[in-house]
Coordinates of C-alpha atoms in Angstrom, one line a residue:
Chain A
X1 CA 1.2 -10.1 29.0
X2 CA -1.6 -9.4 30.5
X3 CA -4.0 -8.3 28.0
X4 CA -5.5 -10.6 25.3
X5 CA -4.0 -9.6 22.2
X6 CA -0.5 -10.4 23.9
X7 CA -1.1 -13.4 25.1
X8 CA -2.9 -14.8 21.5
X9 CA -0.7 -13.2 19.5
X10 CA 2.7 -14.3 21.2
X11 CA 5.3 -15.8 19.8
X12 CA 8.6 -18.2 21.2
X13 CA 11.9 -18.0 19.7
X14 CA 12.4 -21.7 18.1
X15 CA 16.0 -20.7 17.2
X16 CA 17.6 -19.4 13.0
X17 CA 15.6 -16.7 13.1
X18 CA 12.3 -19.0 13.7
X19 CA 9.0 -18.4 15.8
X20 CA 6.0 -20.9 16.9
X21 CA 3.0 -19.1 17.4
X22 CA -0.5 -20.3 18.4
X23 CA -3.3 -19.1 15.9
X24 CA -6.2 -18.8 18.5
X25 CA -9.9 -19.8 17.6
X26 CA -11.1 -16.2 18.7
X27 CA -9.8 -14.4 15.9
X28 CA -11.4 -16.6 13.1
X29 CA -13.5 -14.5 10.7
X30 CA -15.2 -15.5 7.5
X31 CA -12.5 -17.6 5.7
X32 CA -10.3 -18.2 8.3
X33 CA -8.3 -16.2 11.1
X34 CA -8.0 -12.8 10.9
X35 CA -5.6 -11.3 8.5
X36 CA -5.1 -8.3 11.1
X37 CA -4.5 -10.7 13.7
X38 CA -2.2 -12.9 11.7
X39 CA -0.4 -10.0 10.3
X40 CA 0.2 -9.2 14.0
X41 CA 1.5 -12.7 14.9
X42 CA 4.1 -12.3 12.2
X43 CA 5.2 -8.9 13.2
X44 CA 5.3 -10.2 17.0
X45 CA 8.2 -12.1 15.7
X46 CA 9.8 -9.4 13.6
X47 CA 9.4 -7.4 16.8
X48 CA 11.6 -10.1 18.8
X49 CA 13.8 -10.3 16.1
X50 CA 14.9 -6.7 16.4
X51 CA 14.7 -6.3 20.0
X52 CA 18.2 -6.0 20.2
X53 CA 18.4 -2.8 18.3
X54 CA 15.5 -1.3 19.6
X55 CA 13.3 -1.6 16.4
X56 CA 10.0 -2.6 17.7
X57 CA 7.4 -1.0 16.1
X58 CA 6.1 -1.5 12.7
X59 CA 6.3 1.9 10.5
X60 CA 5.1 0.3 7.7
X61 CA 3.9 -3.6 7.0
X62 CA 2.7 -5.0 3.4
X63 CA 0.8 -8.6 3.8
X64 CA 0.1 -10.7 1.2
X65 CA -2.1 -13.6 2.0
X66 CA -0.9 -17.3 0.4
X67 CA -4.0 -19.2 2.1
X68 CA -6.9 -18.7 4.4
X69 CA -5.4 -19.4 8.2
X70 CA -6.8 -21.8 10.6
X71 CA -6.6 -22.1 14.4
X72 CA -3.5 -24.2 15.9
X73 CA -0.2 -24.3 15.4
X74 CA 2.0 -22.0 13.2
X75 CA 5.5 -21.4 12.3
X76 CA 7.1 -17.5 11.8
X77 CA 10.6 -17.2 9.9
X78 CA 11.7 -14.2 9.6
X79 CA 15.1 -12.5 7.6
X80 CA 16.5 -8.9 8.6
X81 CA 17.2 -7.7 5.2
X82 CA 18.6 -4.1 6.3
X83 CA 19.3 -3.0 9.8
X84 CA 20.0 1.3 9.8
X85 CA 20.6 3.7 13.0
X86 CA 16.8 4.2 13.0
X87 CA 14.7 1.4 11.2
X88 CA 15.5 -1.8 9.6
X89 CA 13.7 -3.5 6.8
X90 CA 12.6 -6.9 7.5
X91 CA 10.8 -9.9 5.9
X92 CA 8.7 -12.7 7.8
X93 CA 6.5 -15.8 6.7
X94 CA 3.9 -17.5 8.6
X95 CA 3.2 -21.1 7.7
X96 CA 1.2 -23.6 9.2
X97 CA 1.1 -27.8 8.6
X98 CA -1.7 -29.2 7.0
X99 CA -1.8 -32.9 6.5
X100 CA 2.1 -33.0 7.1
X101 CA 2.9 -30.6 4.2
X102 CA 4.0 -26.7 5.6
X103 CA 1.8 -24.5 3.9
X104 CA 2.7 -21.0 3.8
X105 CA -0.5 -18.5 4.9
X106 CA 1.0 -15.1 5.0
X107 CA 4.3 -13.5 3.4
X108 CA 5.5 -10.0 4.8
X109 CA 7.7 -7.3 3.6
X110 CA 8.0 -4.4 7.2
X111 CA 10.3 -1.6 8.4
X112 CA 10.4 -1.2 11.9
X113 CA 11.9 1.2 13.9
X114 CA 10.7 4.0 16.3
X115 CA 6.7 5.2 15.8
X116 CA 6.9 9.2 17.2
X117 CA 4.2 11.0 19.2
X118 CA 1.4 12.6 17.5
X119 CA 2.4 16.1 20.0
X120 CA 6.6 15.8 18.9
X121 CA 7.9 19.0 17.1
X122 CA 8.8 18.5 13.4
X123 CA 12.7 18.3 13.2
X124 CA 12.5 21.5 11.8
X125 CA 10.1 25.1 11.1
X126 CA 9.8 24.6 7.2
X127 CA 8.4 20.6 8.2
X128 CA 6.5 22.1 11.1
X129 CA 5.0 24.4 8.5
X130 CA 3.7 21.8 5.9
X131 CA 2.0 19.5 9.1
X132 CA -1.0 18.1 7.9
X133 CA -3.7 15.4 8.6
X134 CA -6.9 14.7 7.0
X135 CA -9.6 16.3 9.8
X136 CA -10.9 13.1 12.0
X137 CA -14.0 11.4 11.0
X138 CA -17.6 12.9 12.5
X139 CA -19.1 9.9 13.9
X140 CA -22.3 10.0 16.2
X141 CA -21.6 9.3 19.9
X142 CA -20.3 5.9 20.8
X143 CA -23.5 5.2 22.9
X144 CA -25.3 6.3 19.6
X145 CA -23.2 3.5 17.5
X146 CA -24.6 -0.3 16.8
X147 CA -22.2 -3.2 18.7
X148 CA -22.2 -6.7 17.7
X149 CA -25.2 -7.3 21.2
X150 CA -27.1 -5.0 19.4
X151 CA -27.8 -7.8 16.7
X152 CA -31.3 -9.7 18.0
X153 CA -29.3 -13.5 16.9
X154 CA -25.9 -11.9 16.5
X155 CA -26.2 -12.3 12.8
X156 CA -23.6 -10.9 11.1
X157 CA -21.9 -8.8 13.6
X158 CA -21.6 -12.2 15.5
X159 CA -18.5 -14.0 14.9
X160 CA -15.7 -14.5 17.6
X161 CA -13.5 -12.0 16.4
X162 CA -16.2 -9.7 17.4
X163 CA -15.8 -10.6 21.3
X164 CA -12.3 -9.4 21.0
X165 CA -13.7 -5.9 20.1
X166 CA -15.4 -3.2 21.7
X167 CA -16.3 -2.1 18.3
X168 CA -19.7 0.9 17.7
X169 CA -20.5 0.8 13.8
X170 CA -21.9 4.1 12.8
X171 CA -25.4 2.8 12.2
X172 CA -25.9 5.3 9.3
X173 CA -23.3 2.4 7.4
X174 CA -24.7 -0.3 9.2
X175 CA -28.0 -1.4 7.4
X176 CA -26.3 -4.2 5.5
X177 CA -26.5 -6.1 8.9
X178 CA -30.4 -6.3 8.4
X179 CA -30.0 -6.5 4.4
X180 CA -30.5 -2.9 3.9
X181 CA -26.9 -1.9 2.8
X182 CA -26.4 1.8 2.0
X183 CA -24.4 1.2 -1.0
X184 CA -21.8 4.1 -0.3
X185 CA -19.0 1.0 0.1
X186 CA -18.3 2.5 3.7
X187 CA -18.4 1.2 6.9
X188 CA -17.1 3.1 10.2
X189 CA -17.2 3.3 14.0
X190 CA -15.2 3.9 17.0
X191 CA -13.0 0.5 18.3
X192 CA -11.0 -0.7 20.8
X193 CA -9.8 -3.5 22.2
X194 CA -12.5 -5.7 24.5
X195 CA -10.2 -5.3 27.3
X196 CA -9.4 -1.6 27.1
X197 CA -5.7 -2.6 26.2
X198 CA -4.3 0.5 25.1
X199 CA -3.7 1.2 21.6
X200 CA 0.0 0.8 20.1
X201 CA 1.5 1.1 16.9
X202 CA 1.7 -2.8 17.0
X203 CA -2.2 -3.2 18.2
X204 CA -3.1 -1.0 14.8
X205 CA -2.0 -3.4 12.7
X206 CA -5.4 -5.4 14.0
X207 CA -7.2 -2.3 14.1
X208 CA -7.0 -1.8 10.6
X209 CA -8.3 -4.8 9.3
X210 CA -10.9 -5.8 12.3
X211 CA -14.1 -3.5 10.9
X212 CA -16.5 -5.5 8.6
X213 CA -15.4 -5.6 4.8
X214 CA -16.7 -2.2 3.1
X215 CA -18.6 -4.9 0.4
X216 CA -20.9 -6.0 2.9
X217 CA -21.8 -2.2 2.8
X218 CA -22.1 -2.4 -1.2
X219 CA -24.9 -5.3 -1.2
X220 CA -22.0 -8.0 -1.4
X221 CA -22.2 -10.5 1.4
X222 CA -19.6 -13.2 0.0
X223 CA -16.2 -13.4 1.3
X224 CA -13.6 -10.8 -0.2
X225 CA -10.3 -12.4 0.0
X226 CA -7.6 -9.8 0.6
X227 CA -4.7 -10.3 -2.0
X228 CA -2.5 -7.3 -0.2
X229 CA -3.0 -5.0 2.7
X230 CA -0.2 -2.5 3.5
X231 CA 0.1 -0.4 6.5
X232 CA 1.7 2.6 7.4
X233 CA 1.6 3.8 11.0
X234 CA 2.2 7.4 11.1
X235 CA 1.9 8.2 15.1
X236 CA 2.0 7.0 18.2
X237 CA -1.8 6.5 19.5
X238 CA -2.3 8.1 22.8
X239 CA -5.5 5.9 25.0
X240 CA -9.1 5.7 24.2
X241 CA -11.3 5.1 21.6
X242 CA -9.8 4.9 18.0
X243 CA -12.4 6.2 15.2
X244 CA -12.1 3.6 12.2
X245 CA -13.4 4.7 8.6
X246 CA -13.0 2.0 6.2
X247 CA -14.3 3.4 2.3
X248 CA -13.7 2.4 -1.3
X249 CA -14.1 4.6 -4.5
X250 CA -13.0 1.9 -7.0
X251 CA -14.9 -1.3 -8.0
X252 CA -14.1 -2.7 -10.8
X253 CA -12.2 -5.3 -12.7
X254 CA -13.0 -8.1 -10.1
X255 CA -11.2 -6.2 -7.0
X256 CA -12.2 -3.4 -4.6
X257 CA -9.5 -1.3 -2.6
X258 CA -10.4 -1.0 0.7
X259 CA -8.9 2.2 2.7
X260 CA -8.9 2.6 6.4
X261 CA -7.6 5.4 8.3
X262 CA -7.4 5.6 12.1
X263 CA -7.6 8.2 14.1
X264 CA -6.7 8.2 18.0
X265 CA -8.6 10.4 21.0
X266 CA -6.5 12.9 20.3
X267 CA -7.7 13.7 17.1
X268 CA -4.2 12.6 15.5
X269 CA -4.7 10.3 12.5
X270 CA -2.2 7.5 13.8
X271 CA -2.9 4.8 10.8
X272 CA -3.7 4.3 7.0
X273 CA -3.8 1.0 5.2
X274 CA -5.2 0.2 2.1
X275 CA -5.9 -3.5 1.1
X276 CA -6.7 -4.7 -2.5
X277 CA -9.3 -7.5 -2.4
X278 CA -11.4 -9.9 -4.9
X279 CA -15.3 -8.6 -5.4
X280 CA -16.8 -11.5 -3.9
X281 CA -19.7 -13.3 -6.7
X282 CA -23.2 -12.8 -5.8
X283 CA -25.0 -15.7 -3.9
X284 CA -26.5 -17.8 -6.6
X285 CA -30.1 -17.0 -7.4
X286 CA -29.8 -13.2 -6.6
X287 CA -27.9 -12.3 -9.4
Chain B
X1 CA 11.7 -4.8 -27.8
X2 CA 11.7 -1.7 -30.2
X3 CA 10.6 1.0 -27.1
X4 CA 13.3 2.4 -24.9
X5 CA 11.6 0.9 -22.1
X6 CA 11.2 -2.4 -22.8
X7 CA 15.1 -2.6 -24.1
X8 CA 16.5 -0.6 -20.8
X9 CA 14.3 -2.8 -18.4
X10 CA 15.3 -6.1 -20.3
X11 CA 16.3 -8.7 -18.1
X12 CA 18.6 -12.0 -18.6
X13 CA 17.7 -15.4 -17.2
X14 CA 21.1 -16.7 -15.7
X15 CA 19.3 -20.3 -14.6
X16 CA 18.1 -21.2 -10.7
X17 CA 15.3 -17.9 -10.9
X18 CA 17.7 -15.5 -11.5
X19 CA 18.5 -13.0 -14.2
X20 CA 20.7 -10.4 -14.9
X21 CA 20.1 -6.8 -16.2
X22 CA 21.6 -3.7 -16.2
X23 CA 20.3 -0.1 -15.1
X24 CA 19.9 2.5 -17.6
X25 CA 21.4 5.8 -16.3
X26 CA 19.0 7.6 -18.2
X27 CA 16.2 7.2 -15.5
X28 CA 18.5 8.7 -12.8
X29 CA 16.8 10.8 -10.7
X30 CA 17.1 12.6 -7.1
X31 CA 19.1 9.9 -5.0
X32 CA 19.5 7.2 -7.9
X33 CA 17.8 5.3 -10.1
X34 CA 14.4 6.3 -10.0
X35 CA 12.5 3.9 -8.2
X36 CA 9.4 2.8 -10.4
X37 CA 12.2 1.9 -13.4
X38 CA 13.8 -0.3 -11.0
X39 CA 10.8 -1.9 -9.8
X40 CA 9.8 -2.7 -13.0
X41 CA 13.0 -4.4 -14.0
X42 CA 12.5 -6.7 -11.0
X43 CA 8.8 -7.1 -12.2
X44 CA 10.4 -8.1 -15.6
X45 CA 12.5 -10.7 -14.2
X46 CA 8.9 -11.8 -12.3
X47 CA 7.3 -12.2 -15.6
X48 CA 9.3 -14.1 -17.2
X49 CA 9.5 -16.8 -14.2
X50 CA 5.9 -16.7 -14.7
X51 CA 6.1 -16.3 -18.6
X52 CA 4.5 -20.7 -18.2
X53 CA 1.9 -19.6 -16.9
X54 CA 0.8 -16.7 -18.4
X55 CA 0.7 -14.7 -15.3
X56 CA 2.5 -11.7 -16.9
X57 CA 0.9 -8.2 -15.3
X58 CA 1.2 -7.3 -12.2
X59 CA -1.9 -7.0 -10.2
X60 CA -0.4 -5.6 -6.7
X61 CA 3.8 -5.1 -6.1
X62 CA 5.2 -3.5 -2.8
X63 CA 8.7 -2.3 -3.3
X64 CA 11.0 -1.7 -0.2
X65 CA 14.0 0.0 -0.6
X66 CA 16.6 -1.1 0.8
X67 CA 19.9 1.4 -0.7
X68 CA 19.9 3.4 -3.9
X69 CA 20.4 2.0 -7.1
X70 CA 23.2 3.0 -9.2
X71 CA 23.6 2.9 -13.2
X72 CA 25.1 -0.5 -14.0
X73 CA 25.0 -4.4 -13.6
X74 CA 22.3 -5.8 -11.5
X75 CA 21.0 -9.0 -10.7
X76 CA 17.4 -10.0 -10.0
X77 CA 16.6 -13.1 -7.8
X78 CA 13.5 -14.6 -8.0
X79 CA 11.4 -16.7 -6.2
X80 CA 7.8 -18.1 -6.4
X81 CA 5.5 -18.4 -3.3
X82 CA 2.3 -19.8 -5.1
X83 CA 0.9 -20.2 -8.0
X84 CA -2.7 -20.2 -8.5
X85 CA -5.2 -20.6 -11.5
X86 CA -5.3 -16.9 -12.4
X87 CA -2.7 -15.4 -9.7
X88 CA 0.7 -16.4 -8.7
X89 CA 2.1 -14.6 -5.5
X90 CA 6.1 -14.4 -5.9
X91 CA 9.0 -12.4 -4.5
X92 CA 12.3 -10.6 -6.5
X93 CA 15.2 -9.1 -4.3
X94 CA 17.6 -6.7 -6.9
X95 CA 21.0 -6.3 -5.8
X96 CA 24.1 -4.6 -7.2
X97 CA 28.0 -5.5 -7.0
X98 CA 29.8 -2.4 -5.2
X99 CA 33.0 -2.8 -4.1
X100 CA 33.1 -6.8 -4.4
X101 CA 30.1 -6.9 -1.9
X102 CA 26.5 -7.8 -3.0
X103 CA 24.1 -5.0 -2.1
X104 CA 20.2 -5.5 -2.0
X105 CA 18.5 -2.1 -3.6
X106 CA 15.2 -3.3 -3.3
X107 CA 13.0 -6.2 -2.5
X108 CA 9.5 -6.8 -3.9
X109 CA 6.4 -8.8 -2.9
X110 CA 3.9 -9.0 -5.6
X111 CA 1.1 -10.9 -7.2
X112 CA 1.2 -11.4 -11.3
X113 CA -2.3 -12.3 -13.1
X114 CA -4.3 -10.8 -16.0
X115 CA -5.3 -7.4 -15.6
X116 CA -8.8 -6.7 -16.9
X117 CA -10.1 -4.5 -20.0
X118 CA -11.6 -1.7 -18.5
X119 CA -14.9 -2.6 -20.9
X120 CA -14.8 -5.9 -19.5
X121 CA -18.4 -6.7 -18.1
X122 CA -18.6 -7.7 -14.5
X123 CA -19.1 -11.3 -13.6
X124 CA -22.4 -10.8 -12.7
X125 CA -25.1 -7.9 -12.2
X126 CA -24.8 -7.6 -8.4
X127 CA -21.7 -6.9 -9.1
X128 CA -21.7 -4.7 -12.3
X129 CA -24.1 -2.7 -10.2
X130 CA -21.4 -1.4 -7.4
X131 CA -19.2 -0.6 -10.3
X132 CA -17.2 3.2 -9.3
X133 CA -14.0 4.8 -9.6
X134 CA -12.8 8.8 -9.0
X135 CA -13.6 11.0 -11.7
X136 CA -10.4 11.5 -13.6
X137 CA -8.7 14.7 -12.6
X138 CA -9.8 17.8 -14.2
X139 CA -6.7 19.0 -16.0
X140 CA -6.0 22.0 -18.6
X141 CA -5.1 20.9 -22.2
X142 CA -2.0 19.2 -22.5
X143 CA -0.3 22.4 -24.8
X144 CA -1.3 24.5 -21.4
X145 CA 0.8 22.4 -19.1
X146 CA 4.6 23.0 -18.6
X147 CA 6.9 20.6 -19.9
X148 CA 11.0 20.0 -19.0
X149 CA 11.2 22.3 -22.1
X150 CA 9.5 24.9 -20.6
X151 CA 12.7 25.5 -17.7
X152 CA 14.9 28.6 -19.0
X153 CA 18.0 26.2 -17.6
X154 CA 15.9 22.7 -17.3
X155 CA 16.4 23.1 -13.5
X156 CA 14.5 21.1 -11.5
X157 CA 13.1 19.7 -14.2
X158 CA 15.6 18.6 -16.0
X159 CA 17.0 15.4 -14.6
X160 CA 17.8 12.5 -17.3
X161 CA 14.7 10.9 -16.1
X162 CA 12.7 13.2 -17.6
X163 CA 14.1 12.5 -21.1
X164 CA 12.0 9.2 -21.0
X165 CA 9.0 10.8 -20.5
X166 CA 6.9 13.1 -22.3
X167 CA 5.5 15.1 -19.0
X168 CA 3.0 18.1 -19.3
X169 CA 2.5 19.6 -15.7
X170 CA -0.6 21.0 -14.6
X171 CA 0.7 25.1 -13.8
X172 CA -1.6 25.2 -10.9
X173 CA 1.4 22.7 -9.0
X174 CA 4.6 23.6 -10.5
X175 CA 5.1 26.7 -9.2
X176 CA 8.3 25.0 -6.9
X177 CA 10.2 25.3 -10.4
X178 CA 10.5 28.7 -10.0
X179 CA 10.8 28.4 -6.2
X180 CA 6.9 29.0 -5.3
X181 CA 5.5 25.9 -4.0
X182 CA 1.8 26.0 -4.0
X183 CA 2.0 24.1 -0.6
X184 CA -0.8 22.3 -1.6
X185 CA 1.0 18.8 -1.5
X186 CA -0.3 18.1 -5.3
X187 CA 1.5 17.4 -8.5
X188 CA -0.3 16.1 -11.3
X189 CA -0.2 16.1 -15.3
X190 CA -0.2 14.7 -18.1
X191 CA 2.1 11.7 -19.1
X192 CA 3.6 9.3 -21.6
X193 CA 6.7 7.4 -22.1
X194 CA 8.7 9.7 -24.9
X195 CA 9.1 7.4 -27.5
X196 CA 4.8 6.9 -27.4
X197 CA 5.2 3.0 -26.1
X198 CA 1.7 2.0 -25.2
X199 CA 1.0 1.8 -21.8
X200 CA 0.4 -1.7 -20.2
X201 CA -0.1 -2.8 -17.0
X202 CA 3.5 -3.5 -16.4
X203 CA 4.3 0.3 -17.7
X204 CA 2.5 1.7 -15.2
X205 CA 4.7 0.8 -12.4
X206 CA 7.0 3.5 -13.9
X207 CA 4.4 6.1 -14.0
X208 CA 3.2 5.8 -10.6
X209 CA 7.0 6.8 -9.5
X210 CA 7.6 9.7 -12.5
X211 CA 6.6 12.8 -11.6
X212 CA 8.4 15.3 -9.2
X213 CA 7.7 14.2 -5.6
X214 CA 4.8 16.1 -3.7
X215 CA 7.2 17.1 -1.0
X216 CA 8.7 19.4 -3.6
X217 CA 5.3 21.2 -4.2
X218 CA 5.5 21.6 0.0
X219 CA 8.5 23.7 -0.3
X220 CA 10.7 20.9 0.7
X221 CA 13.1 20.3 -2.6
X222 CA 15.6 18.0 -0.5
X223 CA 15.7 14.0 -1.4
X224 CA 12.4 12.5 0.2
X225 CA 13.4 8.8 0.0
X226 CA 11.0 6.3 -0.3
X227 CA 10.0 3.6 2.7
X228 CA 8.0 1.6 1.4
X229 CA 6.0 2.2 -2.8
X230 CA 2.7 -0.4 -3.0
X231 CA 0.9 -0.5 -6.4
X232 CA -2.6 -1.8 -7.6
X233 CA -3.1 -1.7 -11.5
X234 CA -7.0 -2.1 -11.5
X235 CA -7.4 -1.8 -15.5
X236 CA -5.7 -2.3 -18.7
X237 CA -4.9 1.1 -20.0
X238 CA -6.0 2.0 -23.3
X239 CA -2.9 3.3 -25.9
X240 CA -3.0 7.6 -25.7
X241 CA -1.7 10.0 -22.8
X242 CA -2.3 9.3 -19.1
X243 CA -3.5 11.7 -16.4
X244 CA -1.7 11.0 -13.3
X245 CA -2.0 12.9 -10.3
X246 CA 0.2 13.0 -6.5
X247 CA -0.7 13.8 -3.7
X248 CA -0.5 13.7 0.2
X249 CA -2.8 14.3 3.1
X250 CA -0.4 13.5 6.0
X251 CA 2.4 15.4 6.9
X252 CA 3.7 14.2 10.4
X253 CA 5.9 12.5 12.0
X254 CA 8.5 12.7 9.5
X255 CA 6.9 11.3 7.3
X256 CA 4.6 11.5 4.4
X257 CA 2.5 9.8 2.2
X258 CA 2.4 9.7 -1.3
X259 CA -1.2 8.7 -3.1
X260 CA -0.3 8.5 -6.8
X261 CA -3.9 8.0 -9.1
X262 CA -3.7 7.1 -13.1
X263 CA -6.6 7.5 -15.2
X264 CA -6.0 6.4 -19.2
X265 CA -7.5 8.0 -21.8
X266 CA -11.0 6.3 -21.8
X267 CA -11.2 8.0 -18.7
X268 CA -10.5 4.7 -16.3
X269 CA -8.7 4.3 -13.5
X270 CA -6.2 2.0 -14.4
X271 CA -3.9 2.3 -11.2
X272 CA -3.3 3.6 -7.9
X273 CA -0.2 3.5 -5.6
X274 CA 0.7 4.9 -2.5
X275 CA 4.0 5.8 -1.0
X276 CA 5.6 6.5 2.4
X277 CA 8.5 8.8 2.3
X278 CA 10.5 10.3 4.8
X279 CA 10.3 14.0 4.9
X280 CA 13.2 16.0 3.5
X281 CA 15.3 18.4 6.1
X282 CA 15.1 21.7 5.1
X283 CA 18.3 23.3 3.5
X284 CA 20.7 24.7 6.2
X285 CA 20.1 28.4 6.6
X286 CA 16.4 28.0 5.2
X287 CA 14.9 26.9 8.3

């Protein structure tokens, strides 16, 4: 527990199955904490939950969001739905009290089990044969890239979830930060954590959800609250810088779906998630 | 309730948010009961706790599977997580007696709404302007596609599923029904329910699950069963055939995903799912 993310996103067995968590202040973002972050916190006590079988990293997490989180005090209570020889299928809900009433922020549905190298052999020469991964995304060399001190005031790249992140935008998706957004509804860059903790299939689940929303990118400031975000993590990240490429190719009908796709040092694409959000309005007067 | 759909999928309200229904063994398939039929009937039990407040389509549903479904007796439980002015977030578990023990097959997080016209003007011009989606996929003409017909003995193509759909496959990707895979991880066509029901948004969580599974287009024919199946329907479809097309970038790991697009005839893209499946040994003696 010596890096941030463990520490902030810890959880303490209350007993039934039940976790208390601490939502910290540094994750906030936008409309509330971070929905990486939370997400995170709720499959810290998934993770705990499992420990006894050995099922501790998430293969594949599917968030919906119930209400925007706030710093404090939360509550995680979790149900195994389907323990197997290599993964289980578990379900988890963070809630939070607001004026005395519980109010439930985040709802889960995960399988956890074993995450395998991106370097272990296929089981097999006709699954070795079909291996495949989309090529890693060209980005221009980290001390190339735009970080949050670049911003004169901070601006937008400024608030504190950005201190938790060593995180380079590529600036050629990066104009909306001075009101010149590109339009292509893509934002990417290299990440990691501020203090170098090293990448894990549990740390992705933040990764994935920790770059500026692609709609800043399409000339839409407003916040773009995330009905779902699913995650699938598909190898084991080795150390280093991750590249992060979040894009979207479908706007319409009030939502936007927001892909990300991670790859680690290696080259290895190690996570894919793909969130479906509300287009935010337009500020008033610049519609 | 005239379409074969609507009267297999039907569902029974048995008081306290459950209801009862029964799986059609006409949409068995592979390792059960095909998995987009199912998650519909526990999307029809969803709708009709929501039926009040007209929150009847589904805008996002995650299915994880838990065991295969088996023709017969089933029982959805519902329950509701929040209800908003134009959204409700709920969850459905579906279980099946076997052996005088209660099984879960699958258990669903979704949020119901109103899915929008594709015509439907944006709510304002900033964000009419951002307005995008894929091109629909470039397909020959329905009469040059191969349908279940087509098979000398039905094959691989002729499970009972396929008697529910009317299913025109693009030749370029069905070369594994005659045992030559392309390899290129693609299956795609066109499609509509048999008996012509109009799509709808709630229809489309069948479609997304219909066709053969990419992994068979690999060279892999075994059972690839699925982790984890998250759908968005982003527009109303208009009435006429749908172009759907499969595919997968990422083949590590053992596992794979599945990226299912569906464009209506107007040419919009009215959903888009995504899959993770585990990858299918290779038959003994093949490897």
């Amino acid at each position: 527990m010596t890096f941030e993310l463990d520490r902030t996103a810890a959880v303490t067995p209350v007993g039934g199955g039940a976790y208390a968590a601490d939502l910290d202040a540094g994750w906030v973002v936008g409309g509330g904490v971070n929905g990486g972050y939370v997400l995170a916190v709720a499959t810290a006590a998934l993770r705990a939950e499992l420990a006894e079988v050995g099922h501790l990293d998430p293969v594949s997490a599917s968030g919906y969001y119930l209400s925007p989180s706030v710093p404090g005090a939360a509550t995680v209570r979790t149900r195994v739905l389907r323990t197997g020889g290599r993964r289980s299928t578990v379900a988890a809900t963070l809630s939070q009290e607001q004026d005395g009433v519980e109010v439930d922020r985040l709802t889960v549905l995960a399988v956890l089990g074993a995450v395998a190298d991106g370097g272990a052999p296929a089981s097999d020469a006709a699954v070795e044969a079909v291996r495949r991964q989309p090529a890693p995304v060209d980005l221009p060399p980290v001390e190339q890239c735009v970080s949050a001190s670049d911003a004169p005031d901070g601006g937008r790249l400024a608030p504190p979830l950005m201190q938790r992140l060593d995180l380079r935008l590529d600036p050629a998706y990066a104009g909306w930060a001075v009101g010149r957004p590109s339009r292509a509804g893509v934002v990417q860059g290299w990440m990691r954590l501020a203090d170098h903790r090293p990448p894990d299939p549990w740390s992705l689940l933040v990764v994935v959800d920790a770059l500026p929303p692609v709609s800043f990118d399409l000339g839409l400031p407003g916040w773009a609250p995330t009905v779902e975000l699913t995650v699938h993590v598909r190898q084991r990240p080795v150390d280093g810088w991750l590249r992060v490429r979040h894009a979207t190719r479908t706007v319409a009908g009030g939502s936007f779906e927001e892909d990300c796709e991670v790859w680690d040092e290696a080259g290895h694409l190690v996570a894919q998630s793909r969130q479906l959000a509300l287009l935010p309005r337009a500020p008033r007067g610049r519609s």
